[in-house]
mmCIF file with all atom_site columns, C-alpha atoms in Angstrom:
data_model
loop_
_atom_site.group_PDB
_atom_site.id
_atom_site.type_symbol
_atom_site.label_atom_id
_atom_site.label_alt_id
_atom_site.label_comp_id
_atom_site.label_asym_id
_atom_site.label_entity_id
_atom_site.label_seq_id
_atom_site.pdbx_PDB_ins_code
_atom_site.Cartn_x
_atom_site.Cartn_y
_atom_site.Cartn_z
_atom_site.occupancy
_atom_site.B_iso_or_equiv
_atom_site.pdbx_formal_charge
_atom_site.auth_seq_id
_atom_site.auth_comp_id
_atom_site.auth_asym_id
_atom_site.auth_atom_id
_atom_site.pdbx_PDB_model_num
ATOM 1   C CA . UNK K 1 1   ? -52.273 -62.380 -15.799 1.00 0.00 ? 221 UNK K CA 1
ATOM 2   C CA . UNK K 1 2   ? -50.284 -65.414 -17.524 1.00 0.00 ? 222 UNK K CA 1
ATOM 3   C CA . UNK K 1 3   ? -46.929 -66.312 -16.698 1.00 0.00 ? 223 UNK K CA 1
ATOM 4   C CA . UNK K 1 4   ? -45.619 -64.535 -19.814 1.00 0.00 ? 224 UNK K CA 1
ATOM 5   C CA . UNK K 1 5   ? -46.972 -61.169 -18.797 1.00 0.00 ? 225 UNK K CA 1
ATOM 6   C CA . UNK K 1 6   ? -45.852 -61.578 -15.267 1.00 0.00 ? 226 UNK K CA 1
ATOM 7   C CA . UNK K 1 7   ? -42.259 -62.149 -16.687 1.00 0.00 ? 227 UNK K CA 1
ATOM 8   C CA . UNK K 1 8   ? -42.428 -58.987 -18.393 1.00 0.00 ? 228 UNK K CA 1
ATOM 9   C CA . UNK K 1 9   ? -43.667 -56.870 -15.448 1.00 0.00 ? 229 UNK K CA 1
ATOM 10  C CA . UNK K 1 10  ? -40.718 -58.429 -13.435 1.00 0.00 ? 230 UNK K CA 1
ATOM 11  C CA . UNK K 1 11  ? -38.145 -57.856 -16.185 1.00 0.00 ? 231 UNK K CA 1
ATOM 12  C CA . UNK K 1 12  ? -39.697 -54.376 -16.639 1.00 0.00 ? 232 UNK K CA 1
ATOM 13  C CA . UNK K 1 13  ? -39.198 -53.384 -13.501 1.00 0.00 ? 233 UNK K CA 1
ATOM 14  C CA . UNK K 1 14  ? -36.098 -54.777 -12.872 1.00 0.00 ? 234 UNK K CA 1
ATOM 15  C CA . UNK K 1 15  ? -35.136 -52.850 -15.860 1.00 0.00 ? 235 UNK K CA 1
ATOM 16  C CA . UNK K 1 16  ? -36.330 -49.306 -15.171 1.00 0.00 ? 236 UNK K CA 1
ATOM 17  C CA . UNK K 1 17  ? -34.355 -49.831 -12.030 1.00 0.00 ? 237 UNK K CA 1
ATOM 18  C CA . UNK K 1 18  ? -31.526 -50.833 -13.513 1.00 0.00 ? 238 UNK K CA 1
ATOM 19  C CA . UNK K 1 19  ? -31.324 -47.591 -15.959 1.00 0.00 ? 239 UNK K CA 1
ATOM 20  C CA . UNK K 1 20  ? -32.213 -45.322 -13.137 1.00 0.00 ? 240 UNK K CA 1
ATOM 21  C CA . UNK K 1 21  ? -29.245 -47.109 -11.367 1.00 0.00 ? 241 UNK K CA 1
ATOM 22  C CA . UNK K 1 22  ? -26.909 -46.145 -13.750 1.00 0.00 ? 242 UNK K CA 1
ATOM 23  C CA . UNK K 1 23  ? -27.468 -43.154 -14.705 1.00 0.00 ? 243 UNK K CA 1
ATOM 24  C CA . UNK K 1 24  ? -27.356 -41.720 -11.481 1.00 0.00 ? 244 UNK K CA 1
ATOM 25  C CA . UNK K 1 25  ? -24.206 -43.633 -10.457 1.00 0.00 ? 245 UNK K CA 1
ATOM 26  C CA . UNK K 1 26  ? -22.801 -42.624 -13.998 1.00 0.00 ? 246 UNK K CA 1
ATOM 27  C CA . UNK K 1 27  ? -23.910 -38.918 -13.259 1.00 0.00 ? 247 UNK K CA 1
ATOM 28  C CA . UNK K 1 28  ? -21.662 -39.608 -10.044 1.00 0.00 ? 248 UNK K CA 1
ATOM 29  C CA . UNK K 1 29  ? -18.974 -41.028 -11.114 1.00 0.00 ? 249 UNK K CA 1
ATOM 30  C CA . UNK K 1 30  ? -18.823 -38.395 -14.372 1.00 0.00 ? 250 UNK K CA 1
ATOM 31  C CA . UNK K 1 31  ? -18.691 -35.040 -11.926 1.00 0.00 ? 251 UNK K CA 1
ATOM 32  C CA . UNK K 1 32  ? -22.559 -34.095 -13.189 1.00 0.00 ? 252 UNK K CA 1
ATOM 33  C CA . UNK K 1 33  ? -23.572 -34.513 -9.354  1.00 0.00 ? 253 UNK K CA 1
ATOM 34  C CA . UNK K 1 34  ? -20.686 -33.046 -7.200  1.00 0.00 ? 254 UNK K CA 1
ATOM 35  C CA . UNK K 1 35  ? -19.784 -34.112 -3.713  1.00 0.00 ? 255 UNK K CA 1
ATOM 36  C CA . UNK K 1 36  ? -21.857 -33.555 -0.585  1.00 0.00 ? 256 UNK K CA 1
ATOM 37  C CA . UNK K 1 37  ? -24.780 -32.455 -3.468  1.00 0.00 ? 257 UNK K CA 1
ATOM 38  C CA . UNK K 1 38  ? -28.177 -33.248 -2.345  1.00 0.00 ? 258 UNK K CA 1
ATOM 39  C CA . UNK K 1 39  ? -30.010 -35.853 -4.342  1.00 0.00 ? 259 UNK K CA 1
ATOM 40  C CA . UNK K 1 40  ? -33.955 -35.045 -4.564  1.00 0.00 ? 260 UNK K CA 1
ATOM 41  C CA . UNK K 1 41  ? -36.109 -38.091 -5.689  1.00 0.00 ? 261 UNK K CA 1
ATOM 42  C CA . UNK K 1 42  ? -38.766 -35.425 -6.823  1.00 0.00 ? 262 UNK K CA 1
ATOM 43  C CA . UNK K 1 43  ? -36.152 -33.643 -9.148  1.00 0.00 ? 263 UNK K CA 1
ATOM 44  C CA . UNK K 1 44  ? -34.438 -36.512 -10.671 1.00 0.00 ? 264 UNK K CA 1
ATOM 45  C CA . UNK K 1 45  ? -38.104 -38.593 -11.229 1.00 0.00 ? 265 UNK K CA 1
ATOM 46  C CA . UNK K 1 46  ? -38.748 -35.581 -13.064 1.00 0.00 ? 266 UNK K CA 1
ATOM 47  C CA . UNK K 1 47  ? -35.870 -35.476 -15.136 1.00 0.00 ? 267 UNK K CA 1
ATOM 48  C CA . UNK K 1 48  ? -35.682 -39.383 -15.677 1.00 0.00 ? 268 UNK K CA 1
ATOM 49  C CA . UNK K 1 49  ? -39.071 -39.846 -16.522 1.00 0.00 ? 269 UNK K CA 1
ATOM 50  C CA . UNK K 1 50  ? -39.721 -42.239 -13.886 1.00 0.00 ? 270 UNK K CA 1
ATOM 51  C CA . UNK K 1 51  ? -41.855 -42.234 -10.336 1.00 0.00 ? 271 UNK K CA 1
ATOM 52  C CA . UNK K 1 52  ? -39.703 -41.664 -6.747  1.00 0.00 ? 272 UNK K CA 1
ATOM 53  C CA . UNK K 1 53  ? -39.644 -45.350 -6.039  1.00 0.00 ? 273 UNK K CA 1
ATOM 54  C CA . UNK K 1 54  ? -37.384 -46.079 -8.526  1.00 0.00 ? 274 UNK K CA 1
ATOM 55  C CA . UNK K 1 55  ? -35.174 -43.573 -7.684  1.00 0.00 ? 275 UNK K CA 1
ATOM 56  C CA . UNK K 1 56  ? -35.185 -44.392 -4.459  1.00 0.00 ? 276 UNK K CA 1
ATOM 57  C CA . UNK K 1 57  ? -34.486 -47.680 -4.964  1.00 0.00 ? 277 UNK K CA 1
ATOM 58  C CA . UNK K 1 58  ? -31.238 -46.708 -6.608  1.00 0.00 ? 278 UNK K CA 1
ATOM 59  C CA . UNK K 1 59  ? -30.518 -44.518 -4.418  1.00 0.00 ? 279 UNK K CA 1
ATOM 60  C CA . UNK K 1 60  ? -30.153 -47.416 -1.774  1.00 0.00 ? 280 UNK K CA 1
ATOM 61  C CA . UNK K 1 61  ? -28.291 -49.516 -3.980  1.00 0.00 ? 281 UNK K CA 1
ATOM 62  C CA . UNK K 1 62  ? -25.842 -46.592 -4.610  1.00 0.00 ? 282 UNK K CA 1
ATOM 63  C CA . UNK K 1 63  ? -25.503 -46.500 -0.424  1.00 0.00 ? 283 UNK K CA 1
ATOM 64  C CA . UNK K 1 64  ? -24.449 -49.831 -0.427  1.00 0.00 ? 284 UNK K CA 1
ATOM 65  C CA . UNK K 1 65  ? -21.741 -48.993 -3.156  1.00 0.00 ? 285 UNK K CA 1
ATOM 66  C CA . UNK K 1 66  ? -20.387 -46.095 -1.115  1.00 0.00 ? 286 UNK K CA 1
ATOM 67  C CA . UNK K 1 67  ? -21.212 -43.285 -3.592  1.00 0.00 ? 287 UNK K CA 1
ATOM 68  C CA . UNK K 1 68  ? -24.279 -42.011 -1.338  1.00 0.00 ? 288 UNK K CA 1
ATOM 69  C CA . UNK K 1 69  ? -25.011 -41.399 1.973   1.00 0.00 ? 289 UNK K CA 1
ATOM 70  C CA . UNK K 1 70  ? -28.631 -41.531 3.099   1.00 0.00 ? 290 UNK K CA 1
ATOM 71  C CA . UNK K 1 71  ? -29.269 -39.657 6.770   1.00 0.00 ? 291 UNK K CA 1
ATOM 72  C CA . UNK K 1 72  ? -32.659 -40.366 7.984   1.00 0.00 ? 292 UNK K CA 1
ATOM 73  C CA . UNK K 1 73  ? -35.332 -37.451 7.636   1.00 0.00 ? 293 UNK K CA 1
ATOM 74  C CA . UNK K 1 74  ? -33.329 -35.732 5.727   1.00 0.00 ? 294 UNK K CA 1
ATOM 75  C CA . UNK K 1 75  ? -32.077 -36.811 2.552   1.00 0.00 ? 295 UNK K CA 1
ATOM 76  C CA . UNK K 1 76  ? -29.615 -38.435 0.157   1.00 0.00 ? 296 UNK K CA 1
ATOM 77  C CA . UNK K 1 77  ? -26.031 -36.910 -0.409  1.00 0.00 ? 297 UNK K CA 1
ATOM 78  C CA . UNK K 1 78  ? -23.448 -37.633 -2.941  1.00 0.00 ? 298 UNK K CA 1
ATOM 79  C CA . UNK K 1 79  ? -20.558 -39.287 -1.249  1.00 0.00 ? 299 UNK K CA 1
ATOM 80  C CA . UNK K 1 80  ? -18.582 -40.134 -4.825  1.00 0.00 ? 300 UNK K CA 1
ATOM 81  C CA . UNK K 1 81  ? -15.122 -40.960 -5.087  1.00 0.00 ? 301 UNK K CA 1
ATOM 82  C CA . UNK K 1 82  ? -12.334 -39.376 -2.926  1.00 0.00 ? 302 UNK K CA 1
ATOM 83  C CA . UNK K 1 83  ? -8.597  -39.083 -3.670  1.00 0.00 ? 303 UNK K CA 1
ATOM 84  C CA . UNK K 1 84  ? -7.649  -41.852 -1.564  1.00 0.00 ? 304 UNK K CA 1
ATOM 85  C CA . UNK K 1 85  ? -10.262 -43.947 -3.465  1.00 0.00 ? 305 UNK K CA 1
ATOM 86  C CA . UNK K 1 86  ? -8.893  -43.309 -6.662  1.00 0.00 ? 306 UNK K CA 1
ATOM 87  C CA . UNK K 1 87  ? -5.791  -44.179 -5.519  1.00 0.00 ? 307 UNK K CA 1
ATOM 88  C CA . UNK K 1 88  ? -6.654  -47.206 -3.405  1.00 0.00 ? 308 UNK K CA 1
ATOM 89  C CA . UNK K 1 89  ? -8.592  -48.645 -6.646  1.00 0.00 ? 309 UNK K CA 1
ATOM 90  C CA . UNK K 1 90  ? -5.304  -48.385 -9.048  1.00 0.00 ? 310 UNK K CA 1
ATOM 91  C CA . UNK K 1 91  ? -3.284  -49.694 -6.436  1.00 0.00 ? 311 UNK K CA 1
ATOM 92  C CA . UNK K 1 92  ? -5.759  -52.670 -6.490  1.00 0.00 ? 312 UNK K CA 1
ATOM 93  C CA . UNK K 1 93  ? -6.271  -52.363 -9.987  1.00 0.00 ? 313 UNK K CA 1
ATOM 94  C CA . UNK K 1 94  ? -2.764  -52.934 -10.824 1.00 0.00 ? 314 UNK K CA 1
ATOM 95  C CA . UNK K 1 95  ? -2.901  -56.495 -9.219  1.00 0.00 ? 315 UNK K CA 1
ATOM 96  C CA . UNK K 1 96  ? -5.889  -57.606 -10.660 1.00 0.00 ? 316 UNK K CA 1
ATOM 97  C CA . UNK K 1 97  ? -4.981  -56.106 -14.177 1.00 0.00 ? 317 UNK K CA 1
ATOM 98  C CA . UNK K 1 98  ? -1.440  -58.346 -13.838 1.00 0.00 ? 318 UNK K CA 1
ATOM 99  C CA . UNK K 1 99  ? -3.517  -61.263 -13.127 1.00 0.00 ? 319 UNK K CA 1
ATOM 100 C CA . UNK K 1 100 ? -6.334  -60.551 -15.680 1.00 0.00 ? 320 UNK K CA 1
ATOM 101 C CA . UNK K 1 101 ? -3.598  -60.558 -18.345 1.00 0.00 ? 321 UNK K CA 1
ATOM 102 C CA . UNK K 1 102 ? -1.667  -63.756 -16.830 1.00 0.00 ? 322 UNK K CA 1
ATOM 103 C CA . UNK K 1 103 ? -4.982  -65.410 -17.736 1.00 0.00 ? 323 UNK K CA 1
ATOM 104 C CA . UNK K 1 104 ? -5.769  -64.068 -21.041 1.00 0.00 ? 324 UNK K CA 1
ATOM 105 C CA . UNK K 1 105 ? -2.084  -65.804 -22.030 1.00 0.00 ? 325 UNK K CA 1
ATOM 106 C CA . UNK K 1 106 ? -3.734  -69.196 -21.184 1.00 0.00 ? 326 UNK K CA 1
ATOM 107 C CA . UNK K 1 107 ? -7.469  -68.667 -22.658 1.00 0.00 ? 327 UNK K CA 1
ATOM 108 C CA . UNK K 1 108 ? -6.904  -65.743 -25.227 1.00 0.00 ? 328 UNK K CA 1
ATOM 109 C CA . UNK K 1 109 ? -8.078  -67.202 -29.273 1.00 0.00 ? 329 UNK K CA 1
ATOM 110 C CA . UNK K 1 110 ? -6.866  -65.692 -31.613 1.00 0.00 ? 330 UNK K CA 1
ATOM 111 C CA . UNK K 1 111 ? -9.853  -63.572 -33.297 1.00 0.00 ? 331 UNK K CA 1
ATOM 112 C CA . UNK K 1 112 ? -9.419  -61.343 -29.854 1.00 0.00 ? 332 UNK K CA 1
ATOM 113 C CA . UNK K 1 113 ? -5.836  -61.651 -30.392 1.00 0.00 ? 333 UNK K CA 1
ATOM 114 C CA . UNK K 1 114 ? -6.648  -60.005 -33.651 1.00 0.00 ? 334 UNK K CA 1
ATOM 115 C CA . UNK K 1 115 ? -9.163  -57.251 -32.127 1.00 0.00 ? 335 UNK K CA 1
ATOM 116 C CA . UNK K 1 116 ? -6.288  -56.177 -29.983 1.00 0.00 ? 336 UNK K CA 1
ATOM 117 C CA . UNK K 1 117 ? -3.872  -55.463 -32.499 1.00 0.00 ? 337 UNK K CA 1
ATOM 118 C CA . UNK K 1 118 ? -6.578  -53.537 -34.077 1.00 0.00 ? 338 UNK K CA 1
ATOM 119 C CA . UNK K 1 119 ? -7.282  -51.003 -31.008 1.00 0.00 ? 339 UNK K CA 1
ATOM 120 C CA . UNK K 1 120 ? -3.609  -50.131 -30.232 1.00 0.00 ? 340 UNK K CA 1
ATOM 121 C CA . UNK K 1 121 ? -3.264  -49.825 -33.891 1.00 0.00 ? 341 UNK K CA 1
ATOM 122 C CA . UNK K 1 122 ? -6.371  -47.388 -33.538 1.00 0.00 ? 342 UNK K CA 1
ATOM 123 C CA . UNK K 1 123 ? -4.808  -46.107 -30.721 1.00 0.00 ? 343 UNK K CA 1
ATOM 124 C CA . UNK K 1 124 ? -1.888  -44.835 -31.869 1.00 0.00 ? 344 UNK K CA 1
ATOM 125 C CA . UNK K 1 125 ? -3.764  -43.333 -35.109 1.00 0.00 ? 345 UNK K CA 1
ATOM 126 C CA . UNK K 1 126 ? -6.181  -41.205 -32.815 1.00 0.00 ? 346 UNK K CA 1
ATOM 127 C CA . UNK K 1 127 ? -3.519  -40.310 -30.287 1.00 0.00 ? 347 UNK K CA 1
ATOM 128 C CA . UNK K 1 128 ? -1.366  -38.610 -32.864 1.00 0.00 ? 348 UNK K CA 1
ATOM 129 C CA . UNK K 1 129 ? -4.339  -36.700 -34.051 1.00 0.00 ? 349 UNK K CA 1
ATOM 130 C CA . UNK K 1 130 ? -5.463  -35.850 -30.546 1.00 0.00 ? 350 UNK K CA 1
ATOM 131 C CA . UNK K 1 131 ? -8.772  -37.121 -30.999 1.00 0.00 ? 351 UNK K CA 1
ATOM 132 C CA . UNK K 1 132 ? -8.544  -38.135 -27.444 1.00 0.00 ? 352 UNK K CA 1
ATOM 133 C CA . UNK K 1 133 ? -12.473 -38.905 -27.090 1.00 0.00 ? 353 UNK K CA 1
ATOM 134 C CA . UNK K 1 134 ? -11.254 -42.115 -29.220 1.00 0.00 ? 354 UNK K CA 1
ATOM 135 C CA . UNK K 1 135 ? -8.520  -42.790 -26.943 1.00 0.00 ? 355 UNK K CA 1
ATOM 136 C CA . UNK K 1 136 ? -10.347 -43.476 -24.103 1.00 0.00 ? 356 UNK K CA 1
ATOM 137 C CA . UNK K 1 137 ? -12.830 -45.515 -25.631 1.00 0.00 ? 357 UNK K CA 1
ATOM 138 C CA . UNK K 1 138 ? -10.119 -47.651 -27.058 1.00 0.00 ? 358 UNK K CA 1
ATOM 139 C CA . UNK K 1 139 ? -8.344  -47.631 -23.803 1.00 0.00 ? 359 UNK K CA 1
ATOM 140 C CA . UNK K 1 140 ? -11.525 -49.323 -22.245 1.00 0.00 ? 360 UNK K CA 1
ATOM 141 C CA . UNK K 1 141 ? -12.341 -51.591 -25.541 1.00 0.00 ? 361 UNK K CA 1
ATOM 142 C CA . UNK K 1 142 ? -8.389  -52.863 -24.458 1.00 0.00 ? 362 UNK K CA 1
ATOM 143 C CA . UNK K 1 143 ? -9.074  -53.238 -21.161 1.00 0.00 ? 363 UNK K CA 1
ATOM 144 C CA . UNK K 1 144 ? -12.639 -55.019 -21.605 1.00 0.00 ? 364 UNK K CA 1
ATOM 145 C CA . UNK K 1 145 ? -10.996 -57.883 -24.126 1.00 0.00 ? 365 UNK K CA 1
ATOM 146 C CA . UNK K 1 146 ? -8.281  -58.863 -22.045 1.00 0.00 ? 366 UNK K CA 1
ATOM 147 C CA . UNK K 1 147 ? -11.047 -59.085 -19.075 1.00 0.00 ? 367 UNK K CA 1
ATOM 148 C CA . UNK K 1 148 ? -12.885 -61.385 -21.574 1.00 0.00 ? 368 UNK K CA 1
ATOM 149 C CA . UNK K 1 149 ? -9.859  -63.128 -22.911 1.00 0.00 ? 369 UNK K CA 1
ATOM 150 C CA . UNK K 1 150 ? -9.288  -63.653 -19.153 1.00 0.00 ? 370 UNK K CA 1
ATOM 151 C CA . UNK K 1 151 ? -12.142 -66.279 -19.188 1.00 0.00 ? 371 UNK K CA 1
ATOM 152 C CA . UNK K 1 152 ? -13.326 -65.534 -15.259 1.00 0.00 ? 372 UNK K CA 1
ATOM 153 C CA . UNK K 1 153 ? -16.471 -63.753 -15.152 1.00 0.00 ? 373 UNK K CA 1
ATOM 154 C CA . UNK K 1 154 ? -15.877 -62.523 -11.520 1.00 0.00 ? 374 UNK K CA 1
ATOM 155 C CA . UNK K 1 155 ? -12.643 -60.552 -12.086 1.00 0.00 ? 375 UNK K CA 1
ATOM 156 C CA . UNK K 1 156 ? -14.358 -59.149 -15.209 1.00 0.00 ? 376 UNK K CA 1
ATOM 157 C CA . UNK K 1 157 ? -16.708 -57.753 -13.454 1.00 0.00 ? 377 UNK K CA 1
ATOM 158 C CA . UNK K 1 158 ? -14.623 -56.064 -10.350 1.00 0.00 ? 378 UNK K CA 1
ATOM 159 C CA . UNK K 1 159 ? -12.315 -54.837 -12.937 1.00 0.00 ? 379 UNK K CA 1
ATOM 160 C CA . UNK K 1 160 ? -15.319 -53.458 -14.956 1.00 0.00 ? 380 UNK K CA 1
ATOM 161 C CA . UNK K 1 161 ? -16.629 -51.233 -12.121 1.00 0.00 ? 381 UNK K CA 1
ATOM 162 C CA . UNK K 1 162 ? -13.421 -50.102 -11.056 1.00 0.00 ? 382 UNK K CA 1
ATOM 163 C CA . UNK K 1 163 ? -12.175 -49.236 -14.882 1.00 0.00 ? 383 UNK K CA 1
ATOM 164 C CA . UNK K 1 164 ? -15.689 -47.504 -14.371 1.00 0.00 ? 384 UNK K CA 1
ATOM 165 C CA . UNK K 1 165 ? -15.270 -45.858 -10.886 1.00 0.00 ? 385 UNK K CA 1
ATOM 166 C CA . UNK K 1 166 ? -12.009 -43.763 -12.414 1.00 0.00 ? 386 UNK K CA 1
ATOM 167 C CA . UNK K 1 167 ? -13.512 -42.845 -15.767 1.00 0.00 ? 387 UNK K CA 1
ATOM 168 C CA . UNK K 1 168 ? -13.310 -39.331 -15.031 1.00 0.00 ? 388 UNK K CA 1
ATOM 169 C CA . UNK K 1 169 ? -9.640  -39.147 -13.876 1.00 0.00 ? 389 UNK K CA 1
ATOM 170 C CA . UNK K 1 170 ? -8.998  -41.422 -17.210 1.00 0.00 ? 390 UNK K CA 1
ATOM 171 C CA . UNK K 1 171 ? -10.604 -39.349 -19.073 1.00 0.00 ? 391 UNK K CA 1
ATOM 172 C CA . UNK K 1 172 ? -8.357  -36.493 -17.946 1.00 0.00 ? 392 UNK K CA 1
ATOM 173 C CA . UNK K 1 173 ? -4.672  -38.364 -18.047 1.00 0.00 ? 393 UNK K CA 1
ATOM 174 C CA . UNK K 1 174 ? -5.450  -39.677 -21.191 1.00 0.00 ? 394 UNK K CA 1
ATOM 175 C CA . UNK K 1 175 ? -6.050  -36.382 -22.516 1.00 0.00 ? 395 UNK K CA 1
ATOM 176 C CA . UNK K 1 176 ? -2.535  -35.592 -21.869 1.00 0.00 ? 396 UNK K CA 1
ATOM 177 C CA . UNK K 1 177 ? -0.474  -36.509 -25.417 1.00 0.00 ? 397 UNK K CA 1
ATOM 178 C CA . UNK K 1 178 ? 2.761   -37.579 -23.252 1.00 0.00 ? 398 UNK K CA 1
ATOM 179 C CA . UNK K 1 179 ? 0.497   -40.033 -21.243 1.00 0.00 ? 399 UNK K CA 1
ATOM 180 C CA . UNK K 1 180 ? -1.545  -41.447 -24.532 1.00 0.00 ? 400 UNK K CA 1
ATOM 181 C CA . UNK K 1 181 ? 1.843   -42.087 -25.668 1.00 0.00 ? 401 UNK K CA 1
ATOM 182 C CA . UNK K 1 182 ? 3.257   -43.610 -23.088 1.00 0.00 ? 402 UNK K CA 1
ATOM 183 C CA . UNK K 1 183 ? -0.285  -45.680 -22.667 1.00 0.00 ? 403 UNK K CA 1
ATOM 184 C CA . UNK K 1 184 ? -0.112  -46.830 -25.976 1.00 0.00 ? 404 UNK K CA 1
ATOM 185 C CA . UNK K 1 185 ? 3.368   -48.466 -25.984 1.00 0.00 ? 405 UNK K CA 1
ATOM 186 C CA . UNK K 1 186 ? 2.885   -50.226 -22.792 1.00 0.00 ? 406 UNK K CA 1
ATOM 187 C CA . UNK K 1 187 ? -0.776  -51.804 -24.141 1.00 0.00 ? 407 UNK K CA 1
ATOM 188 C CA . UNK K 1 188 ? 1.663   -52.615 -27.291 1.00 0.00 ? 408 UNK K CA 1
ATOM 189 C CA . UNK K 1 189 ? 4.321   -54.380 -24.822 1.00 0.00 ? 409 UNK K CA 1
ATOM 190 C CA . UNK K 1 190 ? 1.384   -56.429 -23.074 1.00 0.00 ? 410 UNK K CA 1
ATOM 191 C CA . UNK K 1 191 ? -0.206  -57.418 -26.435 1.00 0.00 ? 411 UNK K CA 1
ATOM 192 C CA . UNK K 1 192 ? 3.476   -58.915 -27.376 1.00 0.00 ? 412 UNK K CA 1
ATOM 193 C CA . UNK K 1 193 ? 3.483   -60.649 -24.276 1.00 0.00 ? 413 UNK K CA 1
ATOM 194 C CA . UNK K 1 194 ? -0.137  -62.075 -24.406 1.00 0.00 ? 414 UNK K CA 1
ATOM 195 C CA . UNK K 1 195 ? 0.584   -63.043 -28.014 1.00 0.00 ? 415 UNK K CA 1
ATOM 196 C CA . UNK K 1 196 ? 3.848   -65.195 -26.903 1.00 0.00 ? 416 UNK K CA 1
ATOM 197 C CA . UNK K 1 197 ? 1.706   -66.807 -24.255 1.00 0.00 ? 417 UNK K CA 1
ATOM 198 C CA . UNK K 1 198 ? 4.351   -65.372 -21.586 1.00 0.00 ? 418 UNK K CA 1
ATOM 199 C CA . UNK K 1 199 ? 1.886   -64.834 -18.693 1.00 0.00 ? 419 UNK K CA 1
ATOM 200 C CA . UNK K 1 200 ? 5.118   -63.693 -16.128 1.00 0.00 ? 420 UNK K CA 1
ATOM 201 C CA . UNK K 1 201 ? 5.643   -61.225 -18.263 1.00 0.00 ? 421 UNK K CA 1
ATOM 202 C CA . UNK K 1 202 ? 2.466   -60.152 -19.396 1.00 0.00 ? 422 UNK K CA 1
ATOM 203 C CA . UNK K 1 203 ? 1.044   -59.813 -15.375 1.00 0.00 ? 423 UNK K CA 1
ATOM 204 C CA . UNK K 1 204 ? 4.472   -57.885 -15.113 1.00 0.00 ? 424 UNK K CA 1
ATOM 205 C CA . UNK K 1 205 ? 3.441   -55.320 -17.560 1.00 0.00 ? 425 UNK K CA 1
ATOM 206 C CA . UNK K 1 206 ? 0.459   -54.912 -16.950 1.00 0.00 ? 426 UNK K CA 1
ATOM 207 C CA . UNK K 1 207 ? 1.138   -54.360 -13.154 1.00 0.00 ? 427 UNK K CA 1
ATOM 208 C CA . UNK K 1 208 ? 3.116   -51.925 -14.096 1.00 0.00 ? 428 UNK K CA 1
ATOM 209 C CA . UNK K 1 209 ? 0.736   -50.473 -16.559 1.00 0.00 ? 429 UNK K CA 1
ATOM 210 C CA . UNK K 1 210 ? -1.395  -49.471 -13.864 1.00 0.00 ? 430 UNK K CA 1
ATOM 211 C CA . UNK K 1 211 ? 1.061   -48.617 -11.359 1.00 0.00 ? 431 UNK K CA 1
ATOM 212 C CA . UNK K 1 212 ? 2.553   -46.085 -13.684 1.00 0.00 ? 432 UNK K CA 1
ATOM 213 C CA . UNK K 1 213 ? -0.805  -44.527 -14.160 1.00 0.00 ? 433 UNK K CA 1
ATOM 214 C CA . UNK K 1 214 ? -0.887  -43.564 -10.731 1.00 0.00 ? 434 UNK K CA 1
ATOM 215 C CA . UNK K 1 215 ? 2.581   -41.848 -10.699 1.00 0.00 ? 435 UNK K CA 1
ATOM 216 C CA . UNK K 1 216 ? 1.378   -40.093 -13.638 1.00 0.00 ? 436 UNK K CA 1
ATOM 217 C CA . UNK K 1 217 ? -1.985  -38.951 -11.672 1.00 0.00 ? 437 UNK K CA 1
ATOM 218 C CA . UNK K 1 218 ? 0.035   -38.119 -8.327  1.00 0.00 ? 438 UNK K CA 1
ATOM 219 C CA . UNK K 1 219 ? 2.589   -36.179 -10.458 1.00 0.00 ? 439 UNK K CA 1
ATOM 220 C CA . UNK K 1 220 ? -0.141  -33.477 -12.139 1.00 0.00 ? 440 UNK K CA 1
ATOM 221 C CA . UNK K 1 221 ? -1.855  -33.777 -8.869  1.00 0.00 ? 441 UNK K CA 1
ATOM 222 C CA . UNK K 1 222 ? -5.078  -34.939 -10.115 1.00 0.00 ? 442 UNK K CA 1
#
């Protein structure tokens, strides 16, 4: 075997793994696998496509995460996302969001200046027509630019996984018209800020942005 053909067996593998990965965690973090719910390598090989080991593998990598807890001789159980973690991640999210968007005032160019005009436009066109599929994935196309206009890989990619930890609760308070509303002004007040290049104000908002989510996912009790 030449070098070139080991290099695709490694990337290969290290690929497979990596879809099994997420799929399962997505399946997590989307409801599909509920809490406590027994995860059979046998039964999701078989669904995937793919041998145990993979599975397995991801299995232990979702352990480390905290979404699974493996007993010995036993099995693999969904451990997933609690109340209190939803809550302690927009708590956290709410300082690293005001800091992401402090950031994006200094480093931000304008073609993604540009882009983000063009989702809250978007925004507010599919929130009026409750097509509220669209509004989360704008919501998260917002979110990821001012991560990249943030120019720092690392809190890109903590604020990635915890945007992703709470898609399912997003999914649900942006489904509320009131909320998409309210969403879409304050992304249009942090835009305004980000455009001025007034980072105090734009980590203000955007603080708030998030803290305001939670009051709105304490207040339906969600």
């Amino acid at each position: 075997m030449d070098n070139n053909e080991l290099q695709k067996e490694v990337t290969d593998k290290y690929s497979l793994r990596g879809r099994v990965f997420n799929r399962i965690r997505e399946d997590i973090l989307s409801g599909h696998y509920k809490q406590n719910e027994e995860l059979k390598e046998n039964t999701i090989g078989q669904e995937l496509g793919v041998s145990r080991t993979p599975v397995r593998e991801a299995l232990r990598q979702l352990e480390l995460e905290g979404l699974v807890n493996i007993i010995p001789n036993k099995g693999a159980y969904v451990t997933g996302i609690s109340e209190k973690d939803i809550h302690d991640i927009y708590v956290i999210r709410s300082y690293l969001e005001g800091l992401c968007a402090r950031w994006a005032c200094e480093h931000i160019d304008e073609e993604k200046l540009q882009e983000l005009e063009e989702v809250v436009y978007l925004s507010e066109f599919h929130s009026k027509k409750q097509h509220y599929d669209q509004v989360v994935e704008l919501d998260n196309k917002f979110h990821d630019l001012i991560y990249e206009a943030s120019d720092s890989k690392i809190l890109r990619h903590v604020l990635s996984d915890f945007h992703h930890y709470v898609q399912r609760v997003r999914k649900i308070t942006l489904s509320n018209p009131e909320r998409a509303e309210n969403s879409n002004q304050e992304h249009t007040a942090i835009l305004n800020a980000i455009r001025e290049r007034d980072g105090e104000l734009a980590e203000k908002l955007a603080h708030q942005h998030i803290i305001k989510t939670i009051q709105n996912i304490n207040a339906k009790g969600l």
